[in-house]
Each structure stands twice: as C-alpha cells, then as structure tokens.
CSV table of C-alpha atoms in Angstrom, one decimal:
chain,number,residue,atom,x,y,z
M,3,MET,CA,-9.6,-14.6,-15.6
M,4,ILE,CA,-10.6,-10.9,-14.7
M,5,GLN,CA,-11.6,-9.0,-17.8
M,6,LYS,CA,-12.4,-5.8,-16.2
M,7,ALA,CA,-11.9,-4.4,-12.7
M,8,THR,CA,-13.6,-1.4,-10.7
M,9,VAL,CA,-11.8,0.8,-8.3
M,10,ILE,CA,-14.0,2.7,-5.9
M,11,GLY,CA,-12.4,5.9,-4.5
M,12,SER,CA,-9.9,8.0,-6.7
M,13,GLY,CA,-7.8,9.3,-3.8
M,14,VAL,CA,-4.1,8.8,-3.6
M,15,MET,CA,-4.4,5.0,-3.2
M,16,GLY,CA,-7.5,4.5,-5.6
M,17,HIS,CA,-6.3,6.3,-8.7
M,18,GLY,CA,-2.8,4.6,-8.2
M,19,ILE,CA,-4.4,1.0,-8.1
M,20,ALA,CA,-6.4,2.0,-11.1
M,21,GLN,CA,-3.1,2.9,-12.8
M,22,VAL,CA,-1.6,-0.4,-12.1
M,23,PHE,CA,-4.4,-2.3,-13.7
M,24,ALA,CA,-4.5,-0.1,-16.8
M,25,LEU,CA,-0.6,-0.5,-17.2
M,26,ALA,CA,-1.2,-4.3,-17.3
M,27,GLY,CA,-3.8,-3.9,-19.9
M,28,ILE,CA,-6.9,-4.6,-17.9
M,29,PRO,CA,-9.8,-2.3,-18.4
M,30,VAL,CA,-10.7,-0.5,-15.2
M,31,HIS,CA,-13.5,1.8,-14.1
M,32,LEU,CA,-12.7,4.5,-11.5
M,33,TYR,CA,-15.5,5.8,-9.5
M,34,ASP,CA,-15.8,8.6,-7.1
M,35,LEU,CA,-18.5,11.0,-5.7
M,36,THR,CA,-17.5,14.1,-7.9
M,37,LYS,CA,-16.3,15.0,-11.2
M,38,GLU,CA,-13.6,17.2,-9.5
M,39,LYS,CA,-12.0,14.2,-7.6
M,40,LEU,CA,-12.0,12.2,-10.9
M,41,THR,CA,-10.3,15.1,-12.7
M,42,ASN,CA,-7.8,15.4,-10.1
M,43,ALA,CA,-7.2,11.7,-10.2
M,44,LEU,CA,-6.6,11.7,-13.9
M,45,ALA,CA,-4.4,14.5,-13.7
M,46,SER,CA,-2.4,12.5,-11.2
M,47,ILE,CA,-2.2,9.4,-13.3
M,48,ASN,CA,-1.0,11.5,-16.2
M,49,ASN,CA,1.8,13.1,-14.4
M,50,ASN,CA,2.7,9.4,-13.0
M,51,LEU,CA,2.9,8.0,-16.4
M,52,ASP,CA,4.9,10.9,-17.7
M,53,LEU,CA,7.5,10.2,-15.0
M,54,TYR,CA,7.5,6.6,-16.1
M,55,ILE,CA,8.3,7.6,-19.5
M,56,LYS,CA,11.1,10.1,-18.4
M,57,ASN,CA,12.7,7.1,-16.4
M,58,GLU,CA,12.3,4.8,-19.6
M,59,LEU,CA,9.9,2.4,-18.1
M,60,ILE,CA,7.2,3.0,-20.7
M,61,THR,CA,6.9,4.6,-24.0
M,62,PRO,CA,4.5,7.4,-25.0
M,63,ALA,CA,2.4,5.1,-27.0
M,64,GLU,CA,2.2,2.7,-24.0
M,65,LYS,CA,1.2,5.8,-21.8
M,66,GLU,CA,-1.7,6.4,-24.3
M,67,GLN,CA,-2.7,2.8,-24.4
M,68,ALA,CA,-3.0,2.7,-20.6
M,69,LEU,CA,-5.1,5.8,-20.5
M,70,LYS,CA,-7.5,4.3,-22.8
M,71,GLN,CA,-8.0,1.5,-20.5
M,72,ILE,CA,-9.4,3.8,-17.7
M,73,GLN,CA,-12.8,5.0,-17.7
M,74,MET,CA,-14.1,7.5,-15.0
M,75,THR,CA,-17.5,7.8,-13.6
M,76,THR,CA,-19.8,9.2,-10.8
M,77,ASP,CA,-22.4,6.6,-11.4
M,78,LEU,CA,-21.7,3.5,-9.0
M,79,GLU,CA,-24.0,1.1,-11.2
M,80,GLU,CA,-22.2,2.2,-14.4
M,81,SER,CA,-18.9,1.5,-12.8
M,82,LEU,CA,-19.7,-2.1,-11.9
M,83,VAL,CA,-20.9,-3.3,-15.4
M,84,ASN,CA,-19.4,-6.5,-16.4
M,85,SER,CA,-16.7,-6.1,-13.6
M,86,LYS,CA,-15.7,-9.2,-11.7
M,87,PHE,CA,-13.3,-7.6,-9.3
M,88,VAL,CA,-14.3,-4.6,-7.3
M,89,ILE,CA,-11.8,-3.0,-5.0
M,90,GLU,CA,-12.5,-0.2,-2.6
M,91,ALA,CA,-10.1,2.6,-1.4
M,92,ILE,CA,-12.6,4.7,0.4
M,93,PRO,CA,-11.8,6.5,3.9
M,94,GLU,CA,-11.1,4.1,6.7
M,95,VAL,CA,-14.4,4.7,8.3
M,96,LEU,CA,-16.0,1.4,9.1
M,97,GLN,CA,-19.7,2.7,8.6
M,98,LEU,CA,-18.8,4.1,5.3
M,99,LYS,CA,-17.5,0.6,4.1
M,100,TRP,CA,-20.5,-1.2,5.6
M,101,ASP,CA,-22.8,1.3,3.6
M,102,LEU,CA,-20.8,0.7,0.3
M,103,TYR,CA,-20.8,-3.3,0.8
M,104,ARG,CA,-24.6,-3.1,1.3
M,105,LEU,CA,-24.9,-1.4,-1.9
M,106,LEU,CA,-22.5,-3.6,-3.8
M,107,GLU,CA,-24.3,-6.7,-2.7
M,108,THR,CA,-27.4,-5.5,-3.9
M,109,ILE,CA,-25.9,-4.5,-7.5
M,110,CYS,CA,-23.0,-7.0,-8.1
M,111,ALA,CA,-23.8,-10.7,-9.2
M,112,GLN,CA,-22.9,-13.3,-6.6
M,113,ASP,CA,-19.6,-14.4,-8.2
M,114,VAL,CA,-18.2,-10.8,-8.2
M,115,ILE,CA,-15.2,-10.5,-5.9
M,116,ILE,CA,-15.1,-7.5,-3.4
M,117,ALA,CA,-11.9,-6.5,-2.0
M,118,SER,CA,-10.7,-3.8,0.4
M,119,ASN,CA,-7.5,-1.7,0.3
M,120,THR,CA,-7.9,-1.1,4.1
M,121,SER,CA,-4.6,-0.9,6.0
M,122,THR,CA,-6.3,-0.9,9.5
M,123,ILE,CA,-9.6,-2.8,9.5
M,124,PRO,CA,-9.9,-6.4,10.1
M,125,LEU,CA,-11.8,-8.5,7.4
M,126,THR,CA,-13.8,-10.0,10.3
M,127,LYS,CA,-15.2,-6.4,10.9
M,128,LEU,CA,-15.7,-5.6,7.2
M,129,ILE,CA,-17.7,-8.6,6.4
M,130,GLN,CA,-20.0,-8.4,9.6
M,131,HIS,CA,-23.0,-7.4,7.8
M,132,SER,CA,-22.3,-9.1,4.5
M,133,THR,CA,-24.8,-11.4,2.7
M,134,TYR,CA,-22.0,-13.3,0.8
M,135,PRO,CA,-19.0,-13.0,3.1
M,136,GLU,CA,-17.2,-15.8,1.0
M,137,ARG,CA,-16.4,-13.3,-1.8
M,138,PHE,CA,-14.8,-10.7,0.5
M,139,ILE,CA,-11.0,-10.4,0.8
M,140,ILE,CA,-8.4,-7.7,1.6
M,141,ALA,CA,-5.7,-6.5,-1.0
M,142,HIS,CA,-3.6,-4.0,1.0
M,143,PHE,CA,-1.4,-2.0,-1.7
M,144,LEU,CA,1.2,0.1,-0.1
M,145,ASN,CA,1.7,3.7,-1.0
M,146,PRO,CA,2.6,4.6,-3.7
M,147,ALA,CA,0.5,1.9,-5.1
M,148,PRO,CA,1.9,1.9,-8.5
M,149,LEU,CA,5.6,1.6,-7.4
M,150,VAL,CA,5.8,-0.7,-4.3
M,151,PRO,CA,5.5,-4.2,-5.4
M,152,LEU,CA,4.0,-5.8,-2.3
M,153,VAL,CA,0.2,-6.3,-1.9
M,154,GLU,CA,-0.8,-7.9,1.5
M,155,VAL,CA,-3.7,-10.3,1.0
M,156,ILE,CA,-5.9,-11.2,4.1
M,157,LYS,CA,-8.4,-14.0,4.1
M,158,HIS,CA,-11.2,-15.0,6.4
M,159,GLU,CA,-11.8,-18.5,7.4
M,160,CYS,CA,-15.1,-18.0,5.2
M,161,THR,CA,-13.3,-16.6,2.2
M,162,SER,CA,-13.6,-19.0,-0.8
M,163,LYS,CA,-10.7,-20.6,-2.6
M,164,ARG,CA,-11.7,-19.3,-5.8
M,165,VAL,CA,-11.7,-15.7,-4.5
M,166,ILE,CA,-8.4,-16.3,-2.9
M,167,ASP,CA,-6.8,-18.0,-6.1
M,168,THR,CA,-8.3,-15.3,-8.4
M,169,THR,CA,-7.0,-12.6,-6.4
M,170,MET,CA,-3.4,-14.0,-6.0
M,171,SER,CA,-3.3,-14.5,-9.7
M,172,LEU,CA,-4.8,-11.2,-10.8
M,173,LEU,CA,-2.3,-9.4,-8.5
M,174,LYS,CA,0.7,-11.4,-10.2
M,175,ILE,CA,-0.7,-10.5,-13.6
M,176,ILE,CA,-0.6,-6.7,-12.9
M,177,GLY,CA,2.9,-6.8,-11.5
M,178,LYS,CA,2.6,-7.2,-8.0
M,179,THR,CA,4.3,-9.4,-5.3
M,180,PRO,CA,1.1,-10.7,-3.4
M,181,ILE,CA,1.6,-12.3,0.0
M,182,LEU,CA,-1.2,-14.2,1.5
M,183,LEU,CA,-1.4,-13.9,5.4
M,184,LYS,CA,-1.9,-17.5,7.0
M,185,LYS,CA,-4.4,-15.8,9.4
M,186,GLU,CA,-5.8,-12.5,10.3
M,187,ILE,CA,-3.9,-10.4,12.8
M,188,GLN,CA,-4.4,-6.8,13.8
M,189,GLY,CA,-2.4,-4.1,11.6
M,190,PHE,CA,-1.6,-7.2,9.1
M,191,VAL,CA,2.3,-7.6,8.8
M,192,VAL,CA,3.8,-4.6,7.0
M,193,ASN,CA,2.4,-2.0,9.4
M,194,ARG,CA,3.5,-4.3,12.5
M,195,ILE,CA,6.9,-4.4,11.1
M,196,GLN,CA,7.2,-0.7,10.4
M,197,ALA,CA,5.4,0.2,13.7
M,198,ALA,CA,8.2,-2.1,15.6
M,199,LEU,CA,11.1,-0.5,13.8
M,200,LEU,CA,9.7,3.2,14.3
M,201,ARG,CA,8.8,2.5,18.1
M,202,GLU,CA,12.5,2.0,18.5
M,203,ALA,CA,13.7,4.6,16.2
M,204,LEU,CA,11.5,7.3,17.6
M,205,ALA,CA,12.6,6.4,20.9
M,206,LEU,CA,16.2,6.7,20.1
M,207,ILE,CA,15.4,10.2,18.7
M,208,ASN,CA,13.2,11.3,21.7
M,209,ASN,CA,16.1,10.1,24.2
M,210,ASP,CA,18.5,12.2,22.2
M,211,ILE,CA,20.7,9.4,21.1
M,212,VAL,CA,20.7,10.4,17.5
M,213,ASP,CA,19.4,13.2,15.1
M,214,VAL,CA,16.3,12.9,13.0
M,215,GLU,CA,18.4,13.3,9.7
M,216,ASP,CA,20.9,10.9,11.0
M,217,MET,CA,18.1,8.0,12.1
M,218,ASP,CA,16.9,8.2,8.3
M,219,LYS,CA,20.4,7.8,7.0
M,220,ILE,CA,21.0,4.9,9.4
M,221,ILE,CA,18.1,3.2,7.8
M,222,LYS,CA,18.7,4.0,4.3
M,223,ASP,CA,22.5,3.3,4.2
M,224,GLY,CA,22.5,0.3,6.7
M,225,PRO,CA,19.6,-2.1,7.0
M,226,GLY,CA,17.4,-0.6,4.2
M,227,PHE,CA,20.3,-0.9,1.9
M,228,ARG,CA,20.4,-4.7,2.6
M,229,TRP,CA,16.5,-5.2,2.8
M,230,ALA,CA,16.2,-4.1,-1.0
M,231,PHE,CA,17.6,-7.3,-2.0
M,232,ILE,CA,17.8,-9.6,1.0
M,233,GLY,CA,15.2,-9.4,3.7
M,234,PRO,CA,15.7,-9.3,7.4
M,235,ILE,CA,15.4,-13.1,8.0
M,236,GLU,CA,18.0,-13.8,5.2
M,237,THR,CA,20.2,-11.1,6.9
M,238,ILE,CA,20.3,-12.9,10.1
M,239,ASP,CA,21.1,-16.3,8.3
M,240,TYR,CA,24.1,-14.6,6.7
M,241,GLY,CA,25.3,-13.2,9.7
M,242,GLY,CA,25.0,-16.5,11.8
M,243,LEU,CA,22.1,-17.2,14.1
M,244,ASP,CA,24.6,-17.8,16.9
M,245,THR,CA,25.8,-14.2,16.5
M,246,TRP,CA,22.1,-12.8,16.4
M,247,LYS,CA,21.1,-14.9,19.3
M,248,ARG,CA,23.5,-13.1,21.4
M,249,ILE,CA,22.4,-9.8,19.9
M,250,PHE,CA,18.7,-10.6,20.7
M,251,ASP,CA,19.5,-11.8,24.3
M,252,ASN,CA,21.4,-8.7,25.2
M,253,LEU,CA,19.1,-6.2,23.5
M,254,PHE,CA,15.6,-7.3,23.5
M,255,PRO,CA,15.3,-6.3,27.3
M,256,ASP,CA,16.5,-3.0,26.7
M,257,LEU,CA,14.3,-2.1,23.6
M,258,ASP,CA,11.7,0.4,23.9
M,259,ASN,CA,8.4,-1.1,24.7
M,260,ARG,CA,5.9,2.1,25.1
M,261,GLN,CA,2.3,1.4,24.4
M,262,SER,CA,1.3,4.6,22.7
M,263,SER,CA,3.1,7.2,20.4
M,264,PRO,CA,5.9,9.4,21.7
M,265,GLU,CA,5.2,12.8,23.1
M,266,PHE,CA,7.0,14.7,20.4
M,267,ILE,CA,4.9,13.0,17.7
M,268,ASN,CA,1.7,13.6,19.8
M,269,LYS,CA,2.7,17.6,20.0
M,270,LEU,CA,3.3,17.7,16.2
M,271,VAL,CA,0.0,16.1,15.5
M,272,ALA,CA,-1.7,18.7,18.0
M,273,GLN,CA,0.0,21.7,16.0
M,274,ASN,CA,-1.3,20.1,12.8
M,275,LYS,CA,2.3,19.5,11.7
M,276,LEU,CA,1.2,16.2,9.8
M,277,GLY,CA,4.0,16.0,7.5
M,278,VAL,CA,4.2,16.5,3.6
M,279,LYS,CA,0.4,17.0,3.5
M,280,THR,CA,0.5,20.1,5.6
M,281,GLY,CA,3.8,21.5,4.8
M,282,GLU,CA,5.6,20.6,8.0
M,283,GLY,CA,6.0,17.5,10.2
M,284,ILE,CA,9.3,16.1,11.6
M,285,TYR,CA,10.9,17.7,8.6
M,286,PRO,CA,9.9,21.3,7.2
M,287,TYR,CA,8.6,21.1,3.4
M,288,LYS,CA,7.5,24.8,3.2
M,289,GLU,CA,10.6,25.8,1.2
M,290,THR,CA,9.8,23.5,-1.7
M,291,SER,CA,6.5,22.2,-3.4
M,292,ILE,CA,5.0,18.9,-2.4
M,293,ASP,CA,5.0,17.9,-6.1
M,294,ASN,CA,8.7,18.3,-6.3
M,295,VAL,CA,9.1,16.2,-3.1
M,296,LEU,CA,6.8,13.5,-4.3
M,297,THR,CA,8.5,13.4,-7.8
M,298,LYS,CA,11.9,13.1,-6.2
M,299,ARG,CA,10.5,10.3,-4.1
M,300,ASP,CA,8.9,8.6,-7.0
M,301,SER,CA,11.9,8.8,-9.3
M,302,ASN,CA,14.1,7.0,-6.6
M,303,PHE,CA,11.7,4.2,-6.5
M,304,LEU,CA,11.3,4.0,-10.2
M,305,ARG,CA,15.2,3.5,-10.4
M,306,LEU,CA,14.9,1.0,-7.7
M,307,LEU,CA,12.2,-1.0,-9.6
M,308,LYS,CA,14.4,-1.0,-12.6
M,309,ILE,CA,17.3,-2.4,-10.8
M,310,LYS,CA,15.1,-5.1,-8.9
M,311,ALA,CA,13.5,-5.9,-12.5
M,312,ASN,CA,17.1,-6.5,-13.9
M,313,LYS,CA,18.0,-8.6,-11.0
M,314,GLN,CA,14.8,-10.9,-11.6
M,315,LEU,CA,15.8,-11.4,-15.1
M,316,ILE,CA,19.2,-12.4,-14.3
M,317,GLU,CA,18.0,-14.8,-11.9
M,318,LYS,CA,15.6,-16.4,-14.5
C-alpha cells in the first residue's frame, strides 16, 4: 500500500488534498514554488482542522497528529523522495502540466503513480508526451477537497490495472468515494451533470421565470434535499418510470439547449464580478468577509458529513 504521497501545488485544491492524506495518517509532502504559498497553505489547513474540532469531528490531539504528517518544501526532488503516489493540482494550463510531467518522469521511478486533479483536461492530452503513460491517471477531487466525498477517477486504455486498483484503494483508505469512469469523456461526469442543470437554471433566471435567490432555494430544498441521500436515478425509480417518461417526453423538447454561456454571465465576467473571490458575482459579498462566507459553507458541509456518516453506520 502507499506509504507516502506527494501533492504538487498548494492552492485551494492542493492543500485540501494534502489535508485529506494527513488526516488518514498517510505522510504527505506538499510542494510549491514559494515559501509564501506554503505558509498560506499551512494557515488554511490549520483553520480547516480547527473547524473540524469545533464540529466535533476530530480532537485537538488528532489535529496535531495530522499536522505532523505534512512536510512542506519548495524542492521538487525532496518532495518526491520515497513517494509512490504523486498528484498534481497546478493551474489548468496544458503546457505547465506537460513540463511538470517531463520533470517527474526523469525523477520518479517507473512504478510511481502520477495522478492529476484536473477538472477539464482529458487524460489523452495529459499523457501525450509521456514516456510511461501506463502510470498516469486522473483523480478529480471536488472543491472543497477535504469535505466532498466524491472523487472522479479517469483512466486511459493504456493505464495499467495496478495503477487503477491502487488509486481506487488509496482513495477509499483516505475516506473518499471514488468512482471509476468506464471511458474518457469531455468534462468527465460531475461537471457535465452540473452544467446541464445550470444551463436550465440560468435560462429560467435569464427569462425572468424565477429570481436568483429562489432558484437556489428550489435546488437546496427540493431536488438537492433528496439527492443528499438518494440520487437522481433512484429518485425516478421511486417516482415511477411511467410518470417520469411522460415528464421527459413533455419537457425535453422545451428545455434550454444553448451552446454557450448566457449573456448575463458573460457581462458579469467582463466586469470582473467573478463571485466570492472578487467580492461580487451573481450575489454581492462585500458586506461580509470571504473567510466568514467559506466558514459558513464548510460548517454546513461538515454537519452533512456527520449525518451521512451516521447513516452509513446504521446501514452496516
């Protein structure tokens, strides 16, 4: 089994993935280009773990033990010593990833698994210049990485069975729900489902059928409430396939089928109103700190995690 892991890139996704390994008791090296980035990553991990303590998911002693599992470095070669599983969470720029993989393949032994946390780039493109493409795989964590259980795993026809089996096993050990896609597809599965729902939701807002706030309430207190414990496929089984067939037949021809972003999203992006990270997006965030917004979100996710964990214990 994997005795040590390396995470390359300490940003939002990278430090979260490192935290997951550390909480599972697996030593992890977290690499980035500057000490400042690593200092910020450690501060974020500290805050995250304090939130876990506040929600009674871990003890202060378990926090300290997790922190001891994380070693931070700006030396790439040092970060890779004795590591058998490397996952990169660097920016979604193909050339940057190719340059990194070229370096990794000159440093790492042939049996080291190299994974990408990409959410957009197909594995076919990632391995285009690889010497040993059979050891590459995608492990797409969802944001926030420590809290969302799902990890999409994408293989290529040349990915070895050992790499697939080891990756799936490791993700289960660190408490994730890994789903292996049967074959590669643009956008993977999660983003395709989210994009399909958002296309219709944004069209309904754009066509003045419903307000923004009410759309979020509709999803959170309607389908989202159900989907936390029964998925959409289970939902239509419960509702009756004959009923849902009539719904599909009546609605599918009338659903939005636009091929690009709605205009009001384009305008917001052009105005640099990008959401939480700029203080304003569809909603305004200038009256509260971003840290407070994220803490509230993560506290609710932690409460849901506890409920789902108890449900799994009952089912066992």
